[in-house]
Amino acid sequence: MAPRTHLKDHLRETHLFTSRILVALVVVGVLLVVVVVRLIYLQIISHEHFSTLSENNRVNIMPMPPTRGLIYDRNGVLLAQNLPAFSLEVIPEQVKDMDRTLAALAQLITIGEDDIEQFKKRLDQKHPYEAIPLRLRLSEEEVARFAVNRHRFPGVDVGARLARDYPLGELAVHAMGYVGRINEADLKVLDVSNYRGTTHTGKTGVEKYYEDVLHGQVGYQHEETNAVGRVLRVLERRMPIPGQNLYLSLDLDLQMVAELALTGKRGAVVAINPKNGEVLVAASLPGYDPASFVNGISTKDYDTLRQSPDQPLFNRIVTGQYPPGSTVKPLVALAGLEYKAITPHTSTFCPGWFSLPGDDHRYRDWKKDGHGNVDVRLAIMRSCDVYFYNLARSLGIDRMQKYLGYFGLGRRTEIDLPGEVAGLLPSRDWKRAARRQAWYPGETLITGIGQGFMLTTPMQLAAATAMLASRGEVWRPHLLHATQQTSTSQLVLQAPVHVGKVPVADAANWETVISAMEGVVHDPGGTAKGINRGITYQMAGKTGTAQVFGIKQNQKYKASELTERLHDHALFVAFAPVDDPVIAVVVVVENGGSGSGEAAPVARAVMDRYFANKSGS
Amino acid sequence: MATDYSLVRLADRRYRRTLWLRGLHVDIPLLVGLLVLAAVGLTVLYSASAQNSDMLTRQLIRLSLGFGAMLVLAHIPPHHFQRWTPWLYGVGVILLLAVLVIGEIGKGAQRWLDMGVIRFQPSEIMKLAVPLMVAWYMAERPLPPASKILMIAALTVVVPTLLIARQPDLGTGLLVASSGMFVLLLAGVAWRLVFTVLGLLAAVAPVFWYFLHDYQRERVITFLNPEHDPLGSGYHIIQSKIAIGSGGFYGKGWLNGTQAHLDFLPERSTDFIFAVLGEEFGLIGILVLLLIYFSIIARGLYIASQAQSTFTRLVAGSIILAFFVYVFINIGMVTGLLPVVGVPLPLVSYGGTSLVTMMAGFGILMSIHTHRRLLSG
């Protein structure tokens, strides 16, 4: 570029630029004048018009939350209700001297440091015309005491709203669940417009699973407010539609018996009606107080619950996974009979251990000296491991897995509770995918006695036991018995869902297995003979112990030497009466040691109460 | 050299006054204007946020960050900016592409890029990078620009604008485009050409209608007829007009605006904060605010006119004009002159990202003004 032209350009550029800047200044000025003219129009010329609009701008649309449905057990025992909770509320802008007001209130009603602190925090966040709660859960007496003195406190009032209440406390808490304050995660799932005005939502259990039935439909009212936002009158209203009441299939009387029998222990009890899948008892212990979650649990209390080694928050019913142990033996025996791997008379000699050919590893029986010659009846009655090692070997893992699958193992029961897990029914495919390993013959053996990889939830075991009891009828377990519209009070019964039938070619095979299970309880040689004293009905059962950790070869299991946490889990599955079962019960006691000693008496207690109530009514 | 003498002559008393401050590269009039503006902003925000001290603290932290960024940039000589410009622009375009590909969905639109520790909007970078880039390109070429150069310059504006509009963030896209176009205007593009392009744009506007998102169309419709959806999208405009109009000449007084405090006015701390000012401080308050804005803009234009190189004067001019566009679009939107496009009121609205970019722009302005040399003195 020639320097001369550049110089010439430079000068021209400067002039050009300066003129453009001047143009810009003029345009800016003109546009600002346009803005000012517009504002003069809005604020001077139309001022009166907008002033009137502003004065009349008083109609607020307020949501009216629906009343949450109540929850009852099958006999109408109230499990969850809504109680009016009174709170002391302050409208800051109507209070002249806040500190003095608070001090005077404190003389009437106990107001803690926490309350004041919370209140001051909210004072900063909320609008001065909004009511801010100062004390929650006033007692009737406190409400009365304040009412007499109300004239002394302008801007202070008692507010009432409905709060969820669980009158039975910890009883059946894992099945019931609880409601808690709606948090951000909930907002992503909930229909926000329907939850305008709703503060709580179901967090676990039935309260969560049936949230949409329990909640209802929001209503609205158009409120006229004065210039400081106080409601003067209601212009129009669309009433909310309350949520439906639920009747659960639970029998709280039985539930109480089960929980009392398990007091101080960790474990689960499930009872099902094998004729329709109704869950009569769903207990998981230890429990916790649902009320503490309704109004927001403190971090400290929550940590205590969460970190407790007893895991009170853990719903063992559908999320606890335990090896079924010997309780799986009747199912394996049935598979053996069906696949003709054994007959009712096939006999096996039990020396106390079993070895695979070409392998000197000894798979031990729980009884060191062995059971001698046993057939399938004796093998179930005495829970002979060697018989089932042998049977598992002749069945093979594929057939065993297929047959146990008919009983729903390794699959969710689809019960109406949130968070259910599937357990684990091992197979060759599963092991290849999950462990990248081939299936070993030894693993077939221990699967035959319910150890190894196999995991079941108490609900799964209960469902499987119910199938056994009903001779193969598969009903989906469920907790909901009926729903009820509050407006009509009419009960709508929940129809039980019949899922299918366990394929059994020879019906006599059921009786072979079930009669052996009857022997478990009623025969002097049965493992659960200890619970048959004074029994008035015929019960079929099977004990089980599930190893918490592996015991090395030749090492004797000595309960006393192990810390309690490493004791075996005790299990017991049962149903009654044998001929026409109406109740199936599963008991799991964590680290309980022996199924016959710890778990079986709980099942007996539940059944005793069940039959006593039945003959009584 | 004739030009040099003319520049020396233009150096006025105020310039001499800043001489003693040359160790510290700060332009006092601009700094004072911005501080007064920030103070007014915090006062209004206190009322708009219902006396929320947390919000006030957060805004104060943002302002400090913004002023800090401004002071740091003011101490970097402008020729460094010139050298960095192509890199900044390149990185900005790449980040915009990245947002389109992997951008996290924020507020239903892909604007944010998550960098682990911080999330930011690459479109913010472009608010400065685009005018810098156009100025950088023009600085090397004789002005007024030839048509071929003009085409290329226009392309450097259009590409990022389309990328931002795709996010979709039409408001920011328009701001970025306008700041780039200001450089072209200041560079001396013939008025005939400008008006032809504007005429063409008006002619093809109906075609654009079909490319707009539903919510953008909604905004235009509500703008043209707010009453058509009084409880939906027209609500903003109706309520803000009521707030401003009911404020009258003297206003209802600080903290006494009923519109804002009774929750009728939406987004009263952010995009619609001007309505709170109008309601509580009336026309008088608004005139004061407009005066502050005008002083800052006038000072900015003055700085542009005093800049010594093509690059610096183009940059300075476009930065200050973009600032004006913010002010005008926001006030125009709140008073019902323009559609609702979601542009904050500079230094007054609650919110951070654009604040820092804007203060960075003022930092560049100060750098340009305080690093001038007396040529051949």
Tab-separated table of C-alpha atoms in Angstrom, chain B residues 17-361:
chain	number	residue	atom	x	y	z
B	17	ARG	CA	-5.906	15.731	34.192
B	18	THR	CA	-5.743	11.985	33.705
B	19	LEU	CA	-2.052	12.314	32.985
B	20	TRP	CA	-1.113	12.108	36.653
B	21	LEU	CA	-3.165	8.960	36.840
B	22	ARG	CA	-1.215	7.307	34.074
B	23	GLY	CA	0.428	5.043	36.564
B	24	LEU	CA	-3.071	3.877	37.377
B	25	HIS	CA	-5.035	3.271	34.199
B	26	VAL	CA	-8.461	4.373	35.330
B	27	ASP	CA	-10.853	6.760	33.675
B	28	ILE	CA	-12.345	8.667	36.567
B	29	PRO	CA	-15.552	9.990	34.893
B	30	LEU	CA	-16.447	6.550	33.602
B	31	LEU	CA	-15.664	4.921	36.956
B	32	VAL	CA	-17.777	7.452	38.849
B	33	GLY	CA	-20.683	6.999	36.435
B	34	LEU	CA	-20.571	3.218	36.776
B	35	LEU	CA	-20.317	3.357	40.581
B	36	VAL	CA	-23.318	5.679	40.844
B	37	LEU	CA	-25.252	3.374	38.529
B	38	ALA	CA	-24.341	0.328	40.603
B	39	ALA	CA	-25.444	2.112	43.776
B	40	VAL	CA	-28.804	3.032	42.235
B	41	GLY	CA	-29.136	-0.558	41.044
B	42	LEU	CA	-28.561	-2.003	44.520
B	43	THR	CA	-31.070	0.415	46.023
B	44	VAL	CA	-33.776	-0.675	43.610
B	45	LEU	CA	-32.814	-4.336	43.948
B	46	TYR	CA	-33.202	-4.142	47.724
B	47	SER	CA	-36.814	-3.179	47.250
B	48	ALA	CA	-37.470	-5.467	44.282
B	49	SER	CA	-36.142	-8.522	46.138
B	50	ALA	CA	-38.408	-7.759	49.109
B	51	GLN	CA	-35.452	-6.696	51.223
B	52	ASN	CA	-33.626	-9.931	50.694
B	53	SER	CA	-30.147	-9.352	52.061
B	54	ASP	CA	-28.840	-12.615	50.593
B	55	MET	CA	-29.679	-11.489	47.081
B	56	LEU	CA	-28.118	-8.131	47.776
B	57	THR	CA	-24.909	-9.754	48.981
B	58	ARG	CA	-24.726	-11.993	45.943
B	59	GLN	CA	-25.244	-9.031	43.624
B	60	LEU	CA	-22.533	-7.108	45.486
B	61	ILE	CA	-20.123	-9.998	44.963
B	62	ARG	CA	-20.958	-10.037	41.260
B	63	LEU	CA	-20.460	-6.289	41.009
B	64	SER	CA	-17.092	-6.559	42.756
B	65	LEU	CA	-16.074	-9.280	40.322
B	66	GLY	CA	-17.211	-7.092	37.434
B	67	PHE	CA	-15.379	-4.001	38.655
B	68	GLY	CA	-12.325	-6.150	39.375
B	69	ALA	CA	-12.349	-7.526	35.833
B	70	MET	CA	-12.717	-3.997	34.507
B	71	LEU	CA	-9.729	-2.680	36.461
B	72	VAL	CA	-7.547	-5.600	35.399
B	73	LEU	CA	-8.396	-5.169	31.710
B	74	ALA	CA	-7.888	-1.397	31.982
B	75	HIS	CA	-4.225	-2.018	32.767
B	76	ILE	CA	-3.574	-4.094	29.661
B	77	PRO	CA	-2.416	-1.943	26.736
B	78	PRO	CA	-4.861	-2.121	23.800
B	79	HIS	CA	-2.348	-3.567	21.330
B	80	HIS	CA	-2.475	-6.764	23.367
B	81	PHE	CA	-6.217	-6.979	22.817
B	82	GLN	CA	-5.574	-6.519	19.128
B	83	ARG	CA	-3.121	-9.422	19.137
B	84	TRP	CA	-5.434	-11.730	21.084
B	85	THR	CA	-8.541	-10.921	19.073
B	86	PRO	CA	-8.329	-13.682	16.412
B	87	TRP	CA	-7.648	-16.275	19.104
B	88	LEU	CA	-10.508	-15.121	21.280
B	89	TYR	CA	-12.830	-15.171	18.309
B	90	GLY	CA	-11.658	-18.616	17.208
B	91	VAL	CA	-12.052	-20.108	20.663
B	92	GLY	CA	-15.470	-18.468	20.984
B	93	VAL	CA	-16.741	-20.015	17.749
B	94	ILE	CA	-15.408	-23.445	18.749
B	95	LEU	CA	-17.122	-23.182	22.151
B	96	LEU	CA	-20.367	-22.178	20.470
B	97	LEU	CA	-20.155	-25.283	18.312
B	98	ALA	CA	-19.370	-27.319	21.436
B	99	VAL	CA	-22.468	-25.948	23.150
B	100	LEU	CA	-24.598	-26.994	20.231
B	101	VAL	CA	-23.140	-30.489	20.305
B	102	ILE	CA	-22.724	-31.296	23.983
B	103	GLY	CA	-24.310	-28.278	25.646
B	104	GLU	CA	-26.149	-28.931	28.810
B	105	ILE	CA	-29.804	-28.119	28.710
B	106	GLY	CA	-30.364	-25.077	30.893
B	107	LYS	CA	-33.760	-23.390	30.984
B	108	GLY	CA	-34.877	-25.497	28.046
B	109	ALA	CA	-32.226	-24.006	25.785
B	110	GLN	CA	-28.660	-25.056	25.152
B	111	ARG	CA	-26.635	-22.095	26.286
B	112	TRP	CA	-24.438	-23.322	29.053
B	113	LEU	CA	-21.162	-25.115	28.879
B	114	ASP	CA	-20.171	-27.002	31.986
B	115	MET	CA	-16.464	-26.647	32.631
B	116	GLY	CA	-16.483	-28.709	35.798
B	117	VAL	CA	-15.904	-25.870	38.233
B	118	ILE	CA	-17.802	-23.145	36.429
B	119	ARG	CA	-20.578	-23.043	33.891
B	120	PHE	CA	-20.643	-20.222	31.431
B	121	GLN	CA	-22.281	-19.138	28.227
B	122	PRO	CA	-19.883	-18.961	25.275
B	123	SER	CA	-22.296	-16.494	23.687
B	124	GLU	CA	-21.128	-14.032	26.360
B	125	ILE	CA	-17.581	-14.198	24.962
B	126	MET	CA	-18.937	-13.396	21.529
B	127	LYS	CA	-20.492	-10.158	22.732
B	128	LEU	CA	-16.910	-8.821	22.910
B	129	ALA	CA	-15.165	-11.149	20.478
B	130	VAL	CA	-17.348	-10.256	17.484
B	131	PRO	CA	-16.834	-6.465	17.555
B	132	LEU	CA	-13.124	-7.004	18.352
B	133	MET	CA	-12.803	-9.349	15.399
B	134	VAL	CA	-14.534	-7.033	12.924
B	135	ALA	CA	-12.441	-4.097	14.162
B	136	TRP	CA	-9.293	-6.210	13.913
B	137	TYR	CA	-10.148	-7.082	10.343
B	138	MET	CA	-11.016	-3.501	9.369
B	139	ALA	CA	-7.992	-1.953	11.064
B	140	GLU	CA	-5.619	-3.342	8.467
B	141	ARG	CA	-7.667	-2.107	5.535
B	142	PRO	CA	-8.412	1.322	4.041
B	143	LEU	CA	-11.699	2.792	5.107
B	144	PRO	CA	-14.484	3.145	4.148
B	145	PRO	CA	-14.359	-0.541	3.343
B	146	ALA	CA	-14.630	-1.950	-0.147
B	147	SER	CA	-17.631	-4.184	-0.776
B	148	LYS	CA	-15.585	-7.414	-0.804
B	149	ILE	CA	-14.066	-6.604	2.589
B	150	LEU	CA	-17.491	-5.687	3.817
B	151	MET	CA	-18.827	-9.093	2.807
B	152	ILE	CA	-16.112	-10.906	4.738
B	153	ALA	CA	-16.637	-8.679	7.774
B	154	ALA	CA	-20.358	-9.319	7.632
B	155	LEU	CA	-19.647	-13.032	7.543
B	156	THR	CA	-17.616	-12.863	10.779
B	157	VAL	CA	-20.727	-11.357	12.366
B	158	VAL	CA	-23.342	-13.606	10.809
B	159	VAL	CA	-21.731	-16.982	11.605
B	160	PRO	CA	-21.647	-16.621	15.420
B	161	THR	CA	-25.017	-14.879	15.349
B	162	LEU	CA	-26.625	-17.852	13.641
B	163	LEU	CA	-24.892	-20.250	16.049
B	164	ILE	CA	-26.292	-18.342	19.014
B	165	ALA	CA	-29.733	-18.046	17.437
B	166	ARG	CA	-29.719	-21.832	17.008
B	167	GLN	CA	-29.288	-22.389	20.773
B	168	PRO	CA	-31.927	-20.763	20.639
B	169	ASP	CA	-31.138	-17.418	22.211
B	170	LEU	CA	-32.503	-14.794	19.854
B	171	GLY	CA	-31.951	-11.921	22.288
B	172	THR	CA	-28.213	-12.504	22.695
B	173	GLY	CA	-27.906	-13.281	18.976
B	174	LEU	CA	-29.356	-9.884	18.137
B	175	LEU	CA	-27.058	-8.147	20.633
B	176	VAL	CA	-23.981	-9.869	19.196
B	177	ALA	CA	-25.067	-9.031	15.656
B	178	SER	CA	-25.717	-5.403	16.514
B	179	SER	CA	-22.330	-4.927	18.221
B	180	GLY	CA	-20.646	-6.297	15.085
B	181	MET	CA	-22.762	-4.117	12.835
B	182	PHE	CA	-21.858	-1.033	14.864
B	183	VAL	CA	-18.216	-1.571	13.917
B	184	LEU	CA	-19.196	-1.585	10.256
B	185	LEU	CA	-21.300	1.547	10.685
B	186	LEU	CA	-18.502	3.355	12.499
B	187	ALA	CA	-16.030	2.231	9.876
B	188	GLY	CA	-17.993	4.299	7.430
B	189	VAL	CA	-20.242	2.017	5.462
B	190	ALA	CA	-22.219	4.160	3.047
B	191	TRP	CA	-25.627	5.140	4.381
B	192	ARG	CA	-27.185	4.151	1.092
B	193	LEU	CA	-26.006	0.594	1.644
B	194	VAL	CA	-27.227	0.615	5.248
B	195	PHE	CA	-30.716	1.654	4.319
B	196	THR	CA	-30.879	-0.787	1.419
B	197	VAL	CA	-30.011	-3.653	3.755
B	198	LEU	CA	-32.517	-2.481	6.341
B	199	GLY	CA	-35.188	-2.277	3.644
B	200	LEU	CA	-34.369	-5.778	2.451
B	201	LEU	CA	-34.529	-7.107	6.019
B	202	ALA	CA	-37.966	-5.576	6.475
B	203	ALA	CA	-39.039	-7.229	3.240
B	204	VAL	CA	-37.893	-10.726	4.244
B	205	ALA	CA	-39.072	-10.405	7.862
B	206	PRO	CA	-42.264	-12.407	7.162
B	207	VAL	CA	-40.074	-15.278	5.960
B	208	PHE	CA	-38.241	-15.305	9.287
B	209	TRP	CA	-41.541	-15.769	11.018
B	210	TYR	CA	-41.529	-19.391	9.930
B	211	PHE	CA	-38.127	-20.011	11.479
B	212	LEU	CA	-39.048	-18.630	14.878
B	213	HIS	CA	-39.718	-20.919	17.818
B	214	ASP	CA	-43.218	-20.994	19.203
B	215	TYR	CA	-42.252	-19.064	22.312
B	216	GLN	CA	-40.566	-16.402	20.182
B	217	ARG	CA	-43.672	-16.001	18.023
B	218	GLU	CA	-45.677	-15.867	21.201
B	219	ARG	CA	-43.569	-12.928	22.336
B	220	VAL	CA	-44.134	-11.024	19.136
B	221	ILE	CA	-47.876	-11.652	19.218
B	222	THR	CA	-48.145	-10.624	22.855
B	223	PHE	CA	-46.082	-7.564	22.100
B	224	LEU	CA	-48.469	-6.522	19.379
B	225	ASN	CA	-51.514	-7.300	21.492
B	226	PRO	CA	-50.775	-7.921	25.179
B	227	GLU	CA	-54.437	-8.324	26.044
B	228	HIS	CA	-54.769	-11.421	23.919
B	229	ASP	CA	-53.337	-13.540	26.724
B	230	PRO	CA	-53.658	-11.509	29.939
B	231	LEU	CA	-52.874	-14.372	32.330
B	232	GLY	CA	-50.266	-15.984	30.124
B	233	SER	CA	-47.464	-14.282	28.271
B	234	GLY	CA	-49.115	-10.869	28.030
B	235	TYR	CA	-49.167	-10.712	31.804
B	236	HIS	CA	-45.593	-9.424	32.051
B	237	ILE	CA	-46.204	-6.386	29.874
B	238	ILE	CA	-49.592	-5.504	31.322
B	239	GLN	CA	-48.331	-5.719	34.895
B	240	SER	CA	-45.153	-3.774	34.218
B	241	LYS	CA	-47.095	-1.020	32.466
B	242	ILE	CA	-49.450	-0.830	35.442
B	243	ALA	CA	-46.466	-0.643	37.791
B	244	ILE	CA	-44.743	2.149	35.867
B	245	GLY	CA	-47.940	4.053	35.095
B	246	SER	CA	-49.206	3.962	38.678
B	247	GLY	CA	-45.845	5.335	39.823
B	248	GLY	CA	-46.722	8.734	38.343
B	249	PHE	CA	-44.379	11.670	38.588
B	250	TYR	CA	-43.043	11.242	42.108
B	251	GLY	CA	-43.487	7.505	42.541
B	252	LYS	CA	-44.997	5.599	45.471
B	253	GLY	CA	-41.786	5.809	47.465
B	254	TRP	CA	-39.001	3.358	48.093
B	255	LEU	CA	-40.220	-0.079	49.318
B	256	ASN	CA	-43.817	1.044	48.789
B	257	GLY	CA	-44.521	-0.304	45.321
B	258	THR	CA	-47.659	-2.419	45.635
B	259	GLN	CA	-47.391	-3.983	42.201
B	260	ALA	CA	-43.962	-5.378	42.898
B	261	HIS	CA	-44.545	-6.297	46.518
B	262	LEU	CA	-47.874	-7.975	46.018
B	263	ASP	CA	-46.258	-10.384	43.590
B	264	PHE	CA	-48.146	-9.075	40.589
B	265	LEU	CA	-44.987	-8.098	38.768
B	266	PRO	CA	-43.045	-11.112	37.514
B	267	GLU	CA	-39.245	-11.193	37.291
B	268	ARG	CA	-39.146	-7.982	39.227
B	269	SER	CA	-35.559	-8.485	40.383
B	270	THR	CA	-34.184	-9.385	36.978
B	271	ASP	CA	-35.485	-8.309	33.585
B	272	PHE	CA	-38.372	-6.196	34.882
B	273	ILE	CA	-36.554	-4.294	37.618
B	274	PHE	CA	-37.010	-1.066	35.671
B	275	ALA	CA	-40.739	-1.298	36.417
B	276	VAL	CA	-39.994	-1.358	40.157
B	277	LEU	CA	-37.923	1.805	39.755
B	278	GLY	CA	-40.735	3.411	37.767
B	279	GLU	CA	-43.330	2.478	40.372
B	280	GLU	CA	-41.397	3.516	43.444
B	281	PHE	CA	-39.395	6.509	42.186
B	282	GLY	CA	-41.721	7.785	39.448
B	283	LEU	CA	-40.730	9.730	36.386
B	284	ILE	CA	-38.163	11.695	38.394
B	285	GLY	CA	-36.308	8.542	39.370
B	286	ILE	CA	-36.377	7.299	35.805
B	287	LEU	CA	-35.043	10.585	34.458
B	288	VAL	CA	-32.164	10.399	36.942
B	289	LEU	CA	-31.369	6.866	35.812
B	290	LEU	CA	-31.547	7.834	32.148
B	291	LEU	CA	-29.249	10.763	32.859
B	292	ILE	CA	-26.685	8.437	34.434
B	293	TYR	CA	-26.884	6.118	31.453
B	294	PHE	CA	-26.585	9.031	29.055
B	295	SER	CA	-23.489	10.372	30.835
B	296	ILE	CA	-21.800	6.983	30.644
B	297	ILE	CA	-22.670	6.605	26.963
B	298	ALA	CA	-21.561	10.140	26.140
B	299	ARG	CA	-18.276	9.552	27.953
B	300	GLY	CA	-17.844	6.311	26.027
B	301	LEU	CA	-18.453	7.998	22.694
B	302	TYR	CA	-15.992	10.707	23.679
B	303	ILE	CA	-13.369	8.053	24.499
B	304	ALA	CA	-14.034	6.483	21.093
B	305	SER	CA	-13.556	9.835	19.381
B	306	GLN	CA	-10.246	10.339	21.153
B	307	ALA	CA	-8.882	6.884	20.362
B	308	GLN	CA	-5.753	6.900	18.291
B	309	SER	CA	-5.851	3.827	16.084
B	310	THR	CA	-8.515	2.487	13.781
B	311	PHE	CA	-8.772	-0.660	15.859
B	312	THR	CA	-9.235	1.078	19.205
B	313	ARG	CA	-11.759	3.644	18.013
B	314	LEU	CA	-13.898	1.021	16.290
B	315	VAL	CA	-13.782	-1.176	19.384
B	316	ALA	CA	-14.519	1.639	21.794
B	317	GLY	CA	-17.406	2.928	19.699
B	318	SER	CA	-19.083	-0.420	19.257
B	319	ILE	CA	-18.728	-1.410	22.926
B	320	ILE	CA	-20.440	1.728	24.150
B	321	LEU	CA	-23.161	1.535	21.505
B	322	ALA	CA	-23.846	-2.092	22.430
B	323	PHE	CA	-24.212	-0.910	26.021
B	324	PHE	CA	-26.805	1.582	24.854
B	325	VAL	CA	-28.645	-1.129	22.956
B	326	TYR	CA	-28.956	-3.094	26.206
B	327	VAL	CA	-30.403	-0.129	27.998
B	328	PHE	CA	-32.767	0.725	25.180
B	329	ILE	CA	-34.019	-2.800	24.550
B	330	ASN	CA	-34.620	-3.457	28.229
B	331	ILE	CA	-36.450	-0.204	28.888
B	332	GLY	CA	-38.287	-0.506	25.581
B	333	MET	CA	-39.423	-3.999	26.561
B	334	VAL	CA	-40.546	-3.057	30.066
B	335	THR	CA	-42.444	0.017	28.883
B	336	GLY	CA	-44.136	-1.904	26.097
B	337	LEU	CA	-42.271	-0.282	23.195
B	338	LEU	CA	-40.452	-3.460	22.169
B	339	PRO	CA	-41.163	-7.197	22.423
B	340	VAL	CA	-40.118	-9.109	25.528
B	341	VAL	CA	-36.691	-10.482	24.620
B	342	GLY	CA	-35.127	-11.139	27.992
B	343	VAL	CA	-32.337	-8.550	28.091
B	344	PRO	CA	-31.250	-7.365	31.550
B	345	LEU	CA	-30.939	-3.709	32.521
B	346	PRO	CA	-27.163	-3.141	32.711
B	347	LEU	CA	-25.795	-3.021	36.288
B	348	VAL	CA	-29.270	-2.807	37.792
B	349	SER	CA	-30.872	-6.197	37.051
B	350	TYR	CA	-30.059	-9.059	39.386
B	351	GLY	CA	-27.882	-11.614	37.654
B	352	GLY	CA	-24.345	-12.249	36.732
B	353	THR	CA	-23.064	-13.492	33.414
B	354	SER	CA	-23.760	-10.474	31.251
B	355	LEU	CA	-22.634	-8.134	34.025
B	356	VAL	CA	-19.057	-9.410	33.927
B	357	THR	CA	-18.911	-9.213	30.123
B	358	MET	CA	-20.185	-5.671	30.228
B	359	MET	CA	-17.647	-4.601	32.818
B	360	ALA	CA	-14.906	-6.254	30.784
B	361	GLY	CA	-16.037	-4.041	27.894
